[in-house]
Amino acid sequence: MTARIGVVTFPGSLDDRDTQRAIRVAGAEPVALWHKDKDLKQVDAVVLCGGFSYGDYLRAGAIARFSPVMEPLIAQAKEGLPVLGICNGFQILTEAHLLPGAMLGNDHLHFICRDQKLRVENAGTAWTTDYTAGQEISIPLKNMDGRYVADRRTLDELEAEGRVAFRYVDFNPNGSLNDIAGVTNAAGNVVGLMPHPEHAVEPLIGTGRTDGLPFFTSILKKLVNA
């Protein structure tokens, strides 16, 4: 049976179709979820895609966090449902307190769009098992509010527990503390990152590499072997 992975579209989402395509390329079935849906249509995993939900009014992800679809998503994520938040999706996950920390405006106060080198720090999450710890990958990055911050106690816990999933290499593009590009929850089923793996799944688009494809093959293998 084909794994079904939901992709939530909020008003202002930009990368829902790209994410659906990445899921299809990996061999799973993408399922479109609308922000007003009150159920998740029995999907096996969910991706919160990139964009500018609700125009980033108040702050990025702050309004989307209260969309009807988030109620079942939060409840099921706490029970083990795999959830990936990409860029704006990462911001929404922090607003929903499914991931620790917060996202602030880039320290240089400009939108940034570039290919970004990352180091995989945790290859044991539901979304990263097709990587190896220490592996360096190149993933497109595009954001205005990508600066990851947290209090010192939270940062120390993330580092000590191995919950920094990805770290920027060579260049910190937004001032994120500890060069953090992505984090995971303690259970490893919820992951958020600022760069866009869905733009790096085919040689002819994005970076011209497929460094983002293992996100989607990782979750597919986990679901198939569950």
PDB file of N, CA, C and O in Angstrom, residues 26 120 122-133 135 137 211-222 225:
ATOM      1  N   ALA A  26       9.709  10.725  -4.717  1.00  0.00           N
ATOM      2  CA  ALA A  26      10.238   9.740  -3.763  1.00  0.00           C
ATOM      3  C   ALA A  26       9.470   8.424  -3.795  1.00  0.00           C
ATOM      4  O   ALA A  26       9.973   7.403  -3.318  1.00  0.00           O
ATOM      5  N   VAL A 120      24.514  17.505   8.246  1.00  0.00           N
ATOM      6  CA  VAL A 120      23.518  16.672   8.925  1.00  0.00           C
ATOM      7  C   VAL A 120      24.069  16.298  10.294  1.00  0.00           C
ATOM      8  O   VAL A 120      25.095  15.622  10.398  1.00  0.00           O
ATOM      9  N   ASN A 122      21.917  15.021  12.876  1.00  0.00           N
ATOM     10  CA  ASN A 122      21.134  13.923  13.448  1.00  0.00           C
ATOM     11  C   ASN A 122      20.517  13.134  12.299  1.00  0.00           C
ATOM     12  O   ASN A 122      19.605  13.610  11.617  1.00  0.00           O
ATOM     13  N   ALA A 123      21.007  11.934  12.080  1.00  0.00           N
ATOM     14  CA  ALA A 123      20.496  11.067  11.014  1.00  0.00           C
ATOM     15  C   ALA A 123      19.567  10.001  11.574  1.00  0.00           C
ATOM     16  O   ALA A 123      19.321   8.988  10.914  1.00  0.00           O
ATOM     17  N   GLY A 124      19.037  10.240  12.762  1.00  0.00           N
ATOM     18  CA  GLY A 124      18.190   9.239  13.395  1.00  0.00           C
ATOM     19  C   GLY A 124      16.734   9.616  13.477  1.00  0.00           C
ATOM     20  O   GLY A 124      15.938   8.899  14.085  1.00  0.00           O
ATOM     21  N   THR A 125      16.334  10.748  12.875  1.00  0.00           N
ATOM     22  CA  THR A 125      14.929  11.145  12.928  1.00  0.00           C
ATOM     23  C   THR A 125      14.139  10.436  11.832  1.00  0.00           C
ATOM     24  O   THR A 125      14.707   9.818  10.926  1.00  0.00           O
ATOM     25  N   ALA A 126      12.835  10.589  11.897  1.00  0.00           N
ATOM     26  CA  ALA A 126      11.977   9.970  10.890  1.00  0.00           C
ATOM     27  C   ALA A 126      12.238  10.501   9.486  1.00  0.00           C
ATOM     28  O   ALA A 126      11.936   9.834   8.494  1.00  0.00           O
ATOM     29  N   TRP A 127      12.824  11.702   9.404  1.00  0.00           N
ATOM     30  CA  TRP A 127      13.003  12.363   8.119  1.00  0.00           C
ATOM     31  C   TRP A 127      14.452  12.379   7.644  1.00  0.00           C
ATOM     32  O   TRP A 127      14.743  12.945   6.580  1.00  0.00           O
ATOM     33  N   THR A 128      15.374  11.770   8.382  1.00  0.00           N
ATOM     34  CA  THR A 128      16.797  11.922   8.040  1.00  0.00           C
ATOM     35  C   THR A 128      17.574  10.613   7.979  1.00  0.00           C
ATOM     36  O   THR A 128      18.802  10.635   7.859  1.00  0.00           O
ATOM     37  N   THR A 129      16.909   9.477   8.020  1.00  0.00           N
ATOM     38  CA  THR A 129      17.644   8.209   8.113  1.00  0.00           C
ATOM     39  C   THR A 129      18.403   7.851   6.831  1.00  0.00           C
ATOM     40  O   THR A 129      19.294   7.011   6.866  1.00  0.00           O
ATOM     41  N   ASP A 130      18.068   8.467   5.716  1.00  0.00           N
ATOM     42  CA  ASP A 130      18.806   8.211   4.481  1.00  0.00           C
ATOM     43  C   ASP A 130      20.039   9.103   4.341  1.00  0.00           C
ATOM     44  O   ASP A 130      20.711   9.077   3.306  1.00  0.00           O
ATOM     45  N   TYR A 131      20.318   9.905   5.357  1.00  0.00           N
ATOM     46  CA  TYR A 131      21.569  10.647   5.452  1.00  0.00           C
ATOM     47  C   TYR A 131      22.480   9.932   6.438  1.00  0.00           C
ATOM     48  O   TYR A 131      22.069   9.003   7.139  1.00  0.00           O
ATOM     49  N   THR A 132      23.713  10.384   6.514  1.00  0.00           N
ATOM     50  CA  THR A 132      24.620   9.920   7.553  1.00  0.00           C
ATOM     51  C   THR A 132      25.049  11.120   8.388  1.00  0.00           C
ATOM     52  O   THR A 132      25.182  12.237   7.861  1.00  0.00           O
ATOM     53  N   ALA A 133      25.233  10.912   9.671  1.00  0.00           N
ATOM     54  CA  ALA A 133      25.659  12.000  10.546  1.00  0.00           C
ATOM     55  C   ALA A 133      26.992  12.559  10.068  1.00  0.00           C
ATOM     56  O   ALA A 133      27.920  11.810   9.768  1.00  0.00           O
ATOM     57  N   GLN A 135      27.323  14.237   7.285  1.00  0.00           N
ATOM     58  CA  GLN A 135      27.240  14.442   5.833  1.00  0.00           C
ATOM     59  C   GLN A 135      26.952  15.908   5.524  1.00  0.00           C
ATOM     60  O   GLN A 135      26.142  16.549   6.178  1.00  0.00           O
ATOM     61  N   ILE A 137      25.509  18.620   2.774  1.00  0.00           N
ATOM     62  CA  ILE A 137      24.599  18.677   1.641  1.00  0.00           C
ATOM     63  C   ILE A 137      24.369  20.127   1.247  1.00  0.00           C
ATOM     64  O   ILE A 137      24.646  21.045   2.025  1.00  0.00           O
ATOM     65  N   ASP A 211      20.198  16.518  -3.241  1.00  0.00           N
ATOM     66  CA  ASP A 211      20.519  16.417  -1.815  1.00  0.00           C
ATOM     67  C   ASP A 211      19.287  16.487  -0.919  1.00  0.00           C
ATOM     68  O   ASP A 211      19.346  16.093   0.255  1.00  0.00           O
ATOM     69  N   GLY A 212      18.169  16.981  -1.425  1.00  0.00           N
ATOM     70  CA  GLY A 212      16.967  17.066  -0.608  1.00  0.00           C
ATOM     71  C   GLY A 212      16.089  15.836  -0.662  1.00  0.00           C
ATOM     72  O   GLY A 212      15.203  15.663   0.186  1.00  0.00           O
ATOM     73  N   LEU A 213      16.324  14.967  -1.632  1.00  0.00           N
ATOM     74  CA  LEU A 213      15.464  13.799  -1.813  1.00  0.00           C
ATOM     75  C   LEU A 213      15.453  12.855  -0.611  1.00  0.00           C
ATOM     76  O   LEU A 213      14.397  12.277  -0.295  1.00  0.00           O
ATOM     77  N   PRO A 214      16.581  12.666   0.093  1.00  0.00           N
ATOM     78  CA  PRO A 214      16.552  11.740   1.244  1.00  0.00           C
ATOM     79  C   PRO A 214      15.561  12.110   2.341  1.00  0.00           C
ATOM     80  O   PRO A 214      15.169  11.225   3.117  1.00  0.00           O
ATOM     81  N   PHE A 215      15.141  13.369   2.450  1.00  0.00           N
ATOM     82  CA  PHE A 215      14.083  13.696   3.406  1.00  0.00           C
ATOM     83  C   PHE A 215      12.852  12.841   3.123  1.00  0.00           C
ATOM     84  O   PHE A 215      12.229  12.278   4.029  1.00  0.00           O
ATOM     85  N   PHE A 216      12.511  12.762   1.854  1.00  0.00           N
ATOM     86  CA  PHE A 216      11.267  12.120   1.452  1.00  0.00           C
ATOM     87  C   PHE A 216      11.419  10.604   1.312  1.00  0.00           C
ATOM     88  O   PHE A 216      10.469   9.866   1.569  1.00  0.00           O
ATOM     89  N   THR A 217      12.598  10.137   0.938  1.00  0.00           N
ATOM     90  CA  THR A 217      12.813   8.689   0.915  1.00  0.00           C
ATOM     91  C   THR A 217      12.954   8.146   2.334  1.00  0.00           C
ATOM     92  O   THR A 217      12.566   7.008   2.606  1.00  0.00           O
ATOM     93  N   SER A 218      13.497   8.961   3.244  1.00  0.00           N
ATOM     94  CA  SER A 218      13.625   8.525   4.646  1.00  0.00           C
ATOM     95  C   SER A 218      12.263   8.236   5.247  1.00  0.00           C
ATOM     96  O   SER A 218      12.043   7.175   5.850  1.00  0.00           O
ATOM     97  N   ILE A 219      11.335   9.176   5.090  1.00  0.00           N
ATOM     98  CA  ILE A 219      10.024   8.979   5.708  1.00  0.00           C
ATOM     99  C   ILE A 219       9.267   7.861   5.011  1.00  0.00           C
ATOM    100  O   ILE A 219       8.538   7.089   5.649  1.00  0.00           O
ATOM    101  N   LEU A 220       9.466   7.719   3.702  1.00  0.00           N
ATOM    102  CA  LEU A 220       8.806   6.644   2.975  1.00  0.00           C
ATOM    103  C   LEU A 220       9.253   5.292   3.506  1.00  0.00           C
ATOM    104  O   LEU A 220       8.439   4.394   3.769  1.00  0.00           O
ATOM    105  N   LYS A 221      10.562   5.120   3.700  1.00  0.00           N
ATOM    106  CA  LYS A 221      11.084   3.852   4.208  1.00  0.00           C
ATOM    107  C   LYS A 221      10.579   3.586   5.630  1.00  0.00           C
ATOM    108  O   LYS A 221      10.265   2.446   5.974  1.00  0.00           O
ATOM    109  N   LYS A 222      10.509   4.633   6.431  1.00  0.00           N
ATOM    110  CA  LYS A 222      10.020   4.443   7.803  1.00  0.00           C
ATOM    111  C   LYS A 222       8.574   3.974   7.798  1.00  0.00           C
ATOM    112  O   LYS A 222       8.197   3.059   8.541  1.00  0.00           O
ATOM    113  N   ASN A 225       8.255   0.358   6.470  1.00  0.00           N
ATOM    114  CA  ASN A 225       8.790  -0.654   7.386  1.00  0.00           C
ATOM    115  C   ASN A 225       8.137  -0.637   8.754  1.00  0.00           C
ATOM    116  O   ASN A 225       8.482  -1.438   9.622  1.00  0.00           O
TER     117      ASN A 225
END
